[in-house]
Short mmCIF file of N, CA and C in Angstrom, two decimals:
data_model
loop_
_atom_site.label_atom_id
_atom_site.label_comp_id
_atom_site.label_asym_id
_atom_site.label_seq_id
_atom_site.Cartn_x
_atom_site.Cartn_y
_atom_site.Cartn_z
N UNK A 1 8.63 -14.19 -18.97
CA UNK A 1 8.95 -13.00 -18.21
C UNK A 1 9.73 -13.42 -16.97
N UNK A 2 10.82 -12.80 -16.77
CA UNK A 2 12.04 -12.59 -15.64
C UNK A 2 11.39 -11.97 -14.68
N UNK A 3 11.53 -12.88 -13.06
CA UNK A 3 11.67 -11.73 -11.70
C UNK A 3 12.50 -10.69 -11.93
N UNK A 4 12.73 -9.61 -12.38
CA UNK A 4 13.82 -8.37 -12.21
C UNK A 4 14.74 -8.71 -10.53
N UNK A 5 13.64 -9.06 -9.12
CA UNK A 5 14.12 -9.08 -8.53
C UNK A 5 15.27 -10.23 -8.02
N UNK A 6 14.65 -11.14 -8.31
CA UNK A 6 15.17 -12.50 -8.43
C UNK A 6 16.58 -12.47 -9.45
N UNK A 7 16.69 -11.77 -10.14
CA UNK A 7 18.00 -11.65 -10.73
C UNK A 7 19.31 -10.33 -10.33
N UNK A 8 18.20 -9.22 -9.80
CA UNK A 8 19.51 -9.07 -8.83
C UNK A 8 19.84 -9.64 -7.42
N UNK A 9 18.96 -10.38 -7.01
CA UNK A 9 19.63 -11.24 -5.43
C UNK A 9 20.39 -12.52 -6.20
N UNK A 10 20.10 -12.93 -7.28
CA UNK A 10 20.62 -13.97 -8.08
C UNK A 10 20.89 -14.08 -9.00
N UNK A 11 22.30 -13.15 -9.62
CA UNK A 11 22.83 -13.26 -11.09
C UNK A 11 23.16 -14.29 -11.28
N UNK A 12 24.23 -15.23 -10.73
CA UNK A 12 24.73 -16.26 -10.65
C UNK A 12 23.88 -17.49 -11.35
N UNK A 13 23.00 -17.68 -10.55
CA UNK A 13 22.23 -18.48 -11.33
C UNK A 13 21.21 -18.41 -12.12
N UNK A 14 20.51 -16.96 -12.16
CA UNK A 14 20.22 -16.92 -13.40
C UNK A 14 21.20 -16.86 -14.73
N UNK A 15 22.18 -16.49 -14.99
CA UNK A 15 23.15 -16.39 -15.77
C UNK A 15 23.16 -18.29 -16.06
N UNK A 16 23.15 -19.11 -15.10
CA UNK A 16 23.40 -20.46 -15.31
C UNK A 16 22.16 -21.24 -15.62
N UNK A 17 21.16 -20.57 -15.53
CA UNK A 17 20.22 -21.46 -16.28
C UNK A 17 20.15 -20.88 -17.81
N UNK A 18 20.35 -19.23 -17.95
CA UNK A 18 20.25 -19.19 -19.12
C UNK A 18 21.11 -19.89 -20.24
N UNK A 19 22.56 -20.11 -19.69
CA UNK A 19 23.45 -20.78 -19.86
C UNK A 19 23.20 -22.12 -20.59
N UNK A 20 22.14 -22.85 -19.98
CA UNK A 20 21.11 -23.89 -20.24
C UNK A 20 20.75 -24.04 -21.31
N UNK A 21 20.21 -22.72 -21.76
CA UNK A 21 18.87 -22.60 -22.06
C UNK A 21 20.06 -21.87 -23.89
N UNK A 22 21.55 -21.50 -23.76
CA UNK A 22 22.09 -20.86 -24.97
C UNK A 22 22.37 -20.01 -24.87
N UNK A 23 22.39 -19.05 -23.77
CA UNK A 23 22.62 -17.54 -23.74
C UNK A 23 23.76 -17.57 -22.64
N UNK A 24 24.51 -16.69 -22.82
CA UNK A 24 25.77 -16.48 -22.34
C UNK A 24 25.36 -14.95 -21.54
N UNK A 25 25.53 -15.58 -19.98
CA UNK A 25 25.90 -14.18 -19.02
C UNK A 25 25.06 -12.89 -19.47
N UNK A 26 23.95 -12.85 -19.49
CA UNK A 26 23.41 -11.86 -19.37
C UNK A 26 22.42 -11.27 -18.42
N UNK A 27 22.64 -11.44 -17.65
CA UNK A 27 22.57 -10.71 -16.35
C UNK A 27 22.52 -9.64 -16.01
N UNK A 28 24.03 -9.61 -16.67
CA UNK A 28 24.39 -8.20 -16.39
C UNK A 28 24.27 -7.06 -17.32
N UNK A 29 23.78 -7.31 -18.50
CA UNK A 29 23.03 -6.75 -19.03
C UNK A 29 21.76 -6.02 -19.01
N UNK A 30 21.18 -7.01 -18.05
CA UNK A 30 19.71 -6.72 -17.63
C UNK A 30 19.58 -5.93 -16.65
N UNK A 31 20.79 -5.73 -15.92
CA UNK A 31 21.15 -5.28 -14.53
C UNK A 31 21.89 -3.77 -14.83
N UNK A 32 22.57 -3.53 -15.69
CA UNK A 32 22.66 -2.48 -16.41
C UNK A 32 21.43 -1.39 -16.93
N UNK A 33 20.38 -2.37 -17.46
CA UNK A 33 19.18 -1.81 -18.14
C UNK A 33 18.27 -1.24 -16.84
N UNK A 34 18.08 -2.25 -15.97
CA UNK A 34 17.43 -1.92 -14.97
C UNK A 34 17.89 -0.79 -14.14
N UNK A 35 19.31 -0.59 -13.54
CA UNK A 35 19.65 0.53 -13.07
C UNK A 35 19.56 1.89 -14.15
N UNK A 36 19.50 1.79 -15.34
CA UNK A 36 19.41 2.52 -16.27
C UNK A 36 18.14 3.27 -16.00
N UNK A 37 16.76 2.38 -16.14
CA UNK A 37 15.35 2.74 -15.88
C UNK A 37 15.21 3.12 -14.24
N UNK A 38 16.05 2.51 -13.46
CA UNK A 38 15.62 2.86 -12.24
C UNK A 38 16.15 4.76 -12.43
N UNK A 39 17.48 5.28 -12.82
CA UNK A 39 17.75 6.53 -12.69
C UNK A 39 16.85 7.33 -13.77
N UNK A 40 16.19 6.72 -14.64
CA UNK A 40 15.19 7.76 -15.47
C UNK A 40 13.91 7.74 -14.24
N UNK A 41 13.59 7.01 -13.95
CA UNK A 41 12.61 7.03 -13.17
C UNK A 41 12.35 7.89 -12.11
N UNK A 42 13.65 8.20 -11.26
CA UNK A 42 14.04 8.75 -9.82
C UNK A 42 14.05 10.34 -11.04
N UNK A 43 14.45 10.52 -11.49
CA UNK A 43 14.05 11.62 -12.33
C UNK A 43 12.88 12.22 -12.85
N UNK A 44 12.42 11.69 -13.58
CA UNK A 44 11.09 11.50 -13.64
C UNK A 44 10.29 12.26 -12.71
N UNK A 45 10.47 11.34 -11.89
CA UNK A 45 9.71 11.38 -10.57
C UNK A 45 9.63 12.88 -9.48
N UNK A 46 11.42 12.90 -9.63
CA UNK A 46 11.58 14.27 -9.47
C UNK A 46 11.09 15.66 -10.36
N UNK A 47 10.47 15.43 -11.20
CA UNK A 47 10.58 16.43 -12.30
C UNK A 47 8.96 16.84 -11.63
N UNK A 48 8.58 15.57 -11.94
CA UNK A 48 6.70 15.92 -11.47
C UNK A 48 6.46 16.14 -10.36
N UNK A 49 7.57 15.84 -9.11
CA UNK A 49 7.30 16.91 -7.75
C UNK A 49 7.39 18.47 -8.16
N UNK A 50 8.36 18.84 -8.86
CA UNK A 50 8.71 20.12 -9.31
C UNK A 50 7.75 20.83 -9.51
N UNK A 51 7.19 20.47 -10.76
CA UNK A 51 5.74 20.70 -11.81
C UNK A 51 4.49 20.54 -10.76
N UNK A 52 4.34 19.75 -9.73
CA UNK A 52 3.14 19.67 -8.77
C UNK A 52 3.66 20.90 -7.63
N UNK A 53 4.18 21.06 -7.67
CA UNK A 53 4.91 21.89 -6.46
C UNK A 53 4.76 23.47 -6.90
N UNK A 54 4.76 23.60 -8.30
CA UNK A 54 4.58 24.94 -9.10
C UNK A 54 3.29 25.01 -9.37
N UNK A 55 2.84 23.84 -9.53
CA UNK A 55 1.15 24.42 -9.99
C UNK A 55 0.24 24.26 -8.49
N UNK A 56 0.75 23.99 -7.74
CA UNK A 56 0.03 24.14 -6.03
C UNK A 56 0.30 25.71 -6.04
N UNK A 57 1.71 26.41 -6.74
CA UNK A 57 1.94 27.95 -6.12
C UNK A 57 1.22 28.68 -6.94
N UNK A 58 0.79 28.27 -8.28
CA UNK A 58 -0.12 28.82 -9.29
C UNK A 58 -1.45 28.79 -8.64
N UNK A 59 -1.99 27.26 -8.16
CA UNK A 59 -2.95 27.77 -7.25
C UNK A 59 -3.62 28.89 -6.28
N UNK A 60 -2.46 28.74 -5.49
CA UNK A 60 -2.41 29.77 -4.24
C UNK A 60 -2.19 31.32 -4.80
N UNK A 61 -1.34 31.33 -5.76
CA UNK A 61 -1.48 32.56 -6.53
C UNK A 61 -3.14 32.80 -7.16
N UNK A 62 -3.62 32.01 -7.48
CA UNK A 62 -5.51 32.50 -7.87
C UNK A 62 -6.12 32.36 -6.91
N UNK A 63 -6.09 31.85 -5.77
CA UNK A 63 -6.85 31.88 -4.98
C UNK A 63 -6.54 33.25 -4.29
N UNK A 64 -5.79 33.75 -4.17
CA UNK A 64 -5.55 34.65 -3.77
C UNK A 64 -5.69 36.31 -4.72
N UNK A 65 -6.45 36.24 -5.60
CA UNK A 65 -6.48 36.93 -6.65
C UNK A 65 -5.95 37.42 -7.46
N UNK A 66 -4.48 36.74 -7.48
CA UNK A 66 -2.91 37.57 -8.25
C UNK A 66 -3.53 36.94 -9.56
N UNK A 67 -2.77 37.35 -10.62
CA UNK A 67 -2.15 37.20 -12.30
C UNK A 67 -1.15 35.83 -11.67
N UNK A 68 -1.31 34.70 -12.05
CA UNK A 68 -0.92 33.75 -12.59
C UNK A 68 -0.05 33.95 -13.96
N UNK A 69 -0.12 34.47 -14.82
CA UNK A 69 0.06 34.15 -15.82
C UNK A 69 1.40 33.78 -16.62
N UNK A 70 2.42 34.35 -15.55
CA UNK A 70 3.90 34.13 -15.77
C UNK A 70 4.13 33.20 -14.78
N UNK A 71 4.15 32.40 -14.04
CA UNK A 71 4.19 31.41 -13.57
C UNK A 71 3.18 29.98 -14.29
N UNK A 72 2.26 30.50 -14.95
CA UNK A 72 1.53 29.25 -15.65
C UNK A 72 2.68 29.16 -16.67
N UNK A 73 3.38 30.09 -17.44
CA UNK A 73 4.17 30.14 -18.80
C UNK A 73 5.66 29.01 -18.14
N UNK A 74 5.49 29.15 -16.82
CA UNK A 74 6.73 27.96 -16.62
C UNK A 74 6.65 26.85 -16.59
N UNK A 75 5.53 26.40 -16.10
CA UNK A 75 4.80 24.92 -16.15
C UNK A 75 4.69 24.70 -17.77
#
């Protein structure tokens, strides 16, 4: 198993040991993949503020004695 971090402060030489090791420049491959997962993630992430943010107003909607029930159908 690869530092993730250690290879983006250091493509260069990771690329040159893999080099070593038979593998040609892939780095940047990995560095591709990783920014890949980093923007699903930041998404992600955003999605379930959304969804926590709607079911706090679903809350406050029962606590308050309203019909929920078209706002639960969006969650």
């Amino acid at each position: 198993m690869h530092d993730i971090k250690y290879i983006r402060e250091n493509p260069n030489d990771f690329d040159a040991a893999m080099e070593r090791r038979g593998l040609d420049g892939v780095s940047a491959e990995i560095l591709a993949l990783d920014e890949d997962r980093r923007a699903v993630q930041t998404t992600l992430q955003e999605l379930q503020a959304q969804r926590n943010a709607e079911s706090r107003r679903i809350g406050d909607i029962k606590k308050a004695g309203g019909d929920a029930s078209a706002a639960m159908d969006s969650v």
